[in-house]
Amino acid sequence: MPADPLHRAAKPQRSTTSPPPSGSGASAIEVRRSARRRRTVSAYREGDRTVVLIPARMSEAEEQRWVTVMLDKLAAQESKRVLGDTELSERAERLSAQYFEGRARPSSIRWVTNQNTRWGSCTPSEGSIRLSHRLQGMPEYVVDYVLLHELAHLLVPGHGPRFWRLLEAYPRTERARGYLEGVVAADRLPRMPATGDE
């Protein structure tokens, strides 16, 4: 959600900063309460911080609920942006530095439209990584997981214990795998035939 310049400039009545819920993508959440704000809640990213603007009268429970709602909304908006190949390369570089000490260095990363049964693929001998276009629009943590999975193949070609130990460093591995499994399962569900009254 874009920041409202009027609220940004207004002096908050109370501001608190806390660590984010696991996997929110931000390093901290700052809640700013304002007596001038009556009903609306908004949020925006400011570097690696998420700022949530709420009315001063809200209870702590309402604050927690709205922080969760706004984090989900921001994540949904961000996941709709399609990363270009250059952005994928930059993201892979950051992920490699964060989780693999920068040791995984692909020569190329790109989106492809010919992978319908795999989320990604890697050719370690060439250092090339390809991600299925079907990932576009999925949550960032899912794309990050697939990128990390393929980056790990640059270090360990197979799927043995060493490979999975590398991926254990990423805290959202299980959640991302569950998400992808859910997508696959949903694709296998029988489609309801269209009726004439739709």
Coordinates of C-alpha atoms in Angstrom, one line a residue:
M1 CA 0.0 0.0 0.0
P2 CA 1.5 3.4 -0.9
A3 CA 2.4 5.6 1.9
D4 CA 0.1 8.5 2.6
P5 CA 2.4 11.6 2.8
L6 CA 0.0 13.4 5.2
H7 CA 0.2 10.5 7.7
R8 CA 3.9 10.1 7.1
A9 CA 4.6 13.7 8.1
A10 CA 2.2 13.6 11.1
K11 CA 3.8 13.1 14.5
P12 CA 2.7 9.8 15.9
Q13 CA 1.2 9.6 19.3
R14 CA 3.1 6.4 20.0
S15 CA 5.5 4.3 18.0
T16 CA 6.7 0.8 18.7
T17 CA 9.1 -1.3 16.8
S18 CA 9.2 -5.1 17.0
P19 CA 10.7 -8.0 15.1
P20 CA 8.5 -9.3 12.4
P21 CA 6.6 -12.6 12.4
S22 CA 8.8 -15.3 10.8
G23 CA 9.1 -15.0 7.1
S24 CA 7.4 -11.6 6.6
G25 CA 10.3 -10.4 4.5
A26 CA 11.0 -7.3 6.6
S27 CA 13.6 -7.0 9.4
A28 CA 11.4 -4.9 11.7
I29 CA 7.8 -3.7 12.1
E30 CA 7.1 -0.2 13.3
V31 CA 3.6 0.6 14.5
R32 CA 2.8 4.3 14.6
R33 CA -0.3 5.3 16.5
S34 CA -1.9 8.7 15.7
A35 CA -4.7 10.5 17.5
R36 CA -5.6 12.2 14.2
R37 CA -6.2 8.8 12.5
R38 CA -9.8 7.7 13.2
R39 CA -10.6 4.5 11.4
T40 CA -8.1 3.8 8.6
V41 CA -5.1 1.6 8.8
S42 CA -2.3 1.7 6.2
A43 CA 1.2 0.3 5.8
Y44 CA 4.2 0.7 3.6
R45 CA 7.8 -0.5 3.3
E46 CA 10.6 1.8 4.3
G47 CA 13.9 0.0 3.4
D48 CA 13.9 -3.2 5.4
R49 CA 11.3 -1.9 7.9
T50 CA 7.5 -2.2 7.5
V51 CA 5.6 0.8 8.9
V52 CA 2.0 0.3 10.0
L53 CA -0.1 3.4 10.7
I54 CA -3.1 2.9 13.1
P55 CA -5.5 5.0 15.2
A56 CA -4.3 5.7 18.7
R57 CA -7.4 4.2 20.3
M58 CA -6.8 0.7 19.1
S59 CA -6.3 -2.0 21.7
E60 CA -3.1 -4.2 21.6
A61 CA -5.2 -7.1 20.3
E62 CA -6.5 -5.0 17.4
E63 CA -3.0 -3.7 16.7
Q64 CA -1.7 -7.2 16.4
R65 CA -4.6 -8.3 14.1
W66 CA -4.1 -5.3 11.9
V67 CA -0.4 -5.7 11.6
T68 CA -0.9 -9.3 10.4
V69 CA -3.6 -8.2 7.9
M70 CA -1.4 -5.4 6.5
L71 CA 1.7 -7.6 6.3
D72 CA -0.4 -10.1 4.3
K73 CA -1.7 -7.3 2.0
L74 CA 1.8 -5.9 1.3
A75 CA 3.1 -9.4 0.6
A76 CA 0.2 -10.1 -1.8
Q77 CA 0.9 -6.8 -3.6
E78 CA 4.6 -7.6 -3.8
S79 CA 4.1 -11.1 -5.1
K80 CA 2.1 -9.8 -8.1
R81 CA 5.2 -7.9 -9.4
V82 CA 7.0 -10.0 -11.9
L83 CA 10.7 -10.1 -11.5
G84 CA 12.8 -9.7 -14.6
D85 CA 15.9 -11.9 -15.3
T86 CA 18.2 -9.1 -14.0
E87 CA 16.2 -8.9 -10.7
L88 CA 16.3 -12.7 -10.4
S89 CA 20.1 -12.6 -10.7
E90 CA 20.3 -9.9 -8.1
R91 CA 18.0 -11.8 -5.8
A92 CA 20.0 -15.0 -6.3
E93 CA 23.2 -13.1 -5.4
R94 CA 21.6 -11.9 -2.2
L95 CA 20.3 -15.3 -1.3
S96 CA 23.6 -17.0 -2.0
A97 CA 25.4 -14.4 0.2
Q98 CA 22.8 -14.8 3.0
Y99 CA 22.5 -18.6 3.1
F100 CA 25.6 -20.1 1.3
E101 CA 28.3 -17.5 2.1
G102 CA 28.2 -16.4 -1.5
R103 CA 29.6 -19.7 -2.8
A104 CA 26.7 -20.4 -5.2
R105 CA 27.5 -18.2 -8.3
P106 CA 25.3 -18.9 -11.3
S107 CA 26.4 -17.8 -14.7
S108 CA 22.8 -17.2 -15.8
I109 CA 19.2 -17.2 -14.3
R110 CA 16.1 -16.8 -16.4
W111 CA 12.4 -17.5 -16.6
V112 CA 11.4 -20.2 -19.0
T113 CA 7.9 -21.2 -20.3
N114 CA 8.8 -24.8 -21.2
Q115 CA 8.9 -26.2 -17.7
N116 CA 5.5 -27.4 -16.8
T117 CA 6.3 -30.3 -14.6
R118 CA 9.3 -28.7 -12.7
W119 CA 9.5 -25.5 -10.8
G120 CA 13.2 -25.0 -11.6
S121 CA 16.2 -26.6 -13.1
C122 CA 19.9 -26.2 -12.9
T123 CA 22.8 -27.3 -15.0
P124 CA 25.8 -27.2 -12.6
S125 CA 28.4 -27.7 -15.3
E126 CA 27.2 -24.5 -17.1
G127 CA 26.1 -22.7 -13.9
S128 CA 22.7 -22.0 -15.5
I129 CA 19.4 -21.8 -13.6
R130 CA 16.0 -21.7 -15.1
L131 CA 12.7 -21.0 -13.2
S132 CA 9.3 -22.0 -14.5
H133 CA 7.1 -19.0 -15.4
R134 CA 4.4 -20.7 -13.3
L135 CA 6.2 -19.3 -10.2
Q136 CA 5.5 -15.7 -11.3
G137 CA 2.9 -14.2 -9.0
M138 CA 3.6 -16.7 -6.2
P139 CA 4.7 -15.4 -2.8
E140 CA 8.3 -14.2 -2.6
Y141 CA 9.3 -16.8 0.0
V142 CA 8.2 -19.5 -2.5
V143 CA 10.3 -18.0 -5.4
D144 CA 13.2 -17.6 -2.9
Y145 CA 13.0 -21.2 -1.9
V146 CA 13.1 -22.4 -5.5
L147 CA 16.0 -20.1 -6.3
L148 CA 17.8 -21.4 -3.2
H149 CA 17.0 -25.0 -4.2
E150 CA 18.6 -24.4 -7.6
L151 CA 21.6 -22.5 -6.1
A152 CA 22.2 -25.4 -3.8
H153 CA 22.6 -27.6 -6.8
L154 CA 25.5 -25.5 -7.9
L155 CA 27.2 -26.7 -4.7
V156 CA 25.8 -30.2 -4.4
P157 CA 24.4 -31.7 -7.7
G158 CA 22.1 -34.4 -6.2
H159 CA 19.4 -34.5 -3.5
G160 CA 21.4 -36.3 -0.8
P161 CA 21.7 -35.3 2.9
R162 CA 24.4 -32.6 2.1
F163 CA 22.0 -30.9 -0.3
W164 CA 19.1 -30.9 2.2
R165 CA 21.4 -29.6 5.0
L166 CA 22.2 -26.6 2.8
L167 CA 18.5 -25.8 2.5
E168 CA 17.8 -26.2 6.2
A169 CA 19.4 -22.7 6.6
Y170 CA 16.4 -21.2 4.9
P171 CA 13.7 -20.9 7.6
R172 CA 10.7 -21.1 5.2
T173 CA 11.8 -24.3 3.4
E174 CA 9.0 -26.5 4.7
R175 CA 6.3 -23.8 4.3
A176 CA 7.4 -23.2 0.6
R177 CA 7.5 -26.9 -0.1
G178 CA 4.0 -27.2 1.4
Y179 CA 2.7 -24.3 -0.8
L180 CA 4.1 -25.9 -4.0
E181 CA 2.7 -29.3 -3.0
G182 CA -0.7 -27.6 -2.5
V183 CA -0.5 -26.0 -6.0
V184 CA 0.3 -29.4 -7.6
A185 CA -2.5 -31.1 -5.7
A186 CA -5.0 -28.4 -6.7
D187 CA -4.0 -28.8 -10.4
R188 CA -4.9 -32.5 -10.0
L189 CA -8.4 -31.9 -8.7
P190 CA -11.2 -32.6 -11.1
R191 CA -12.7 -29.5 -12.7
M192 CA -16.4 -29.0 -12.3
P193 CA -18.2 -28.8 -15.7
A194 CA -19.5 -25.4 -16.5
T195 CA -23.3 -25.0 -16.3
G196 CA -25.5 -23.0 -18.6
D197 CA -26.5 -20.5 -15.9
E198 CA -23.0 -19.1 -15.2

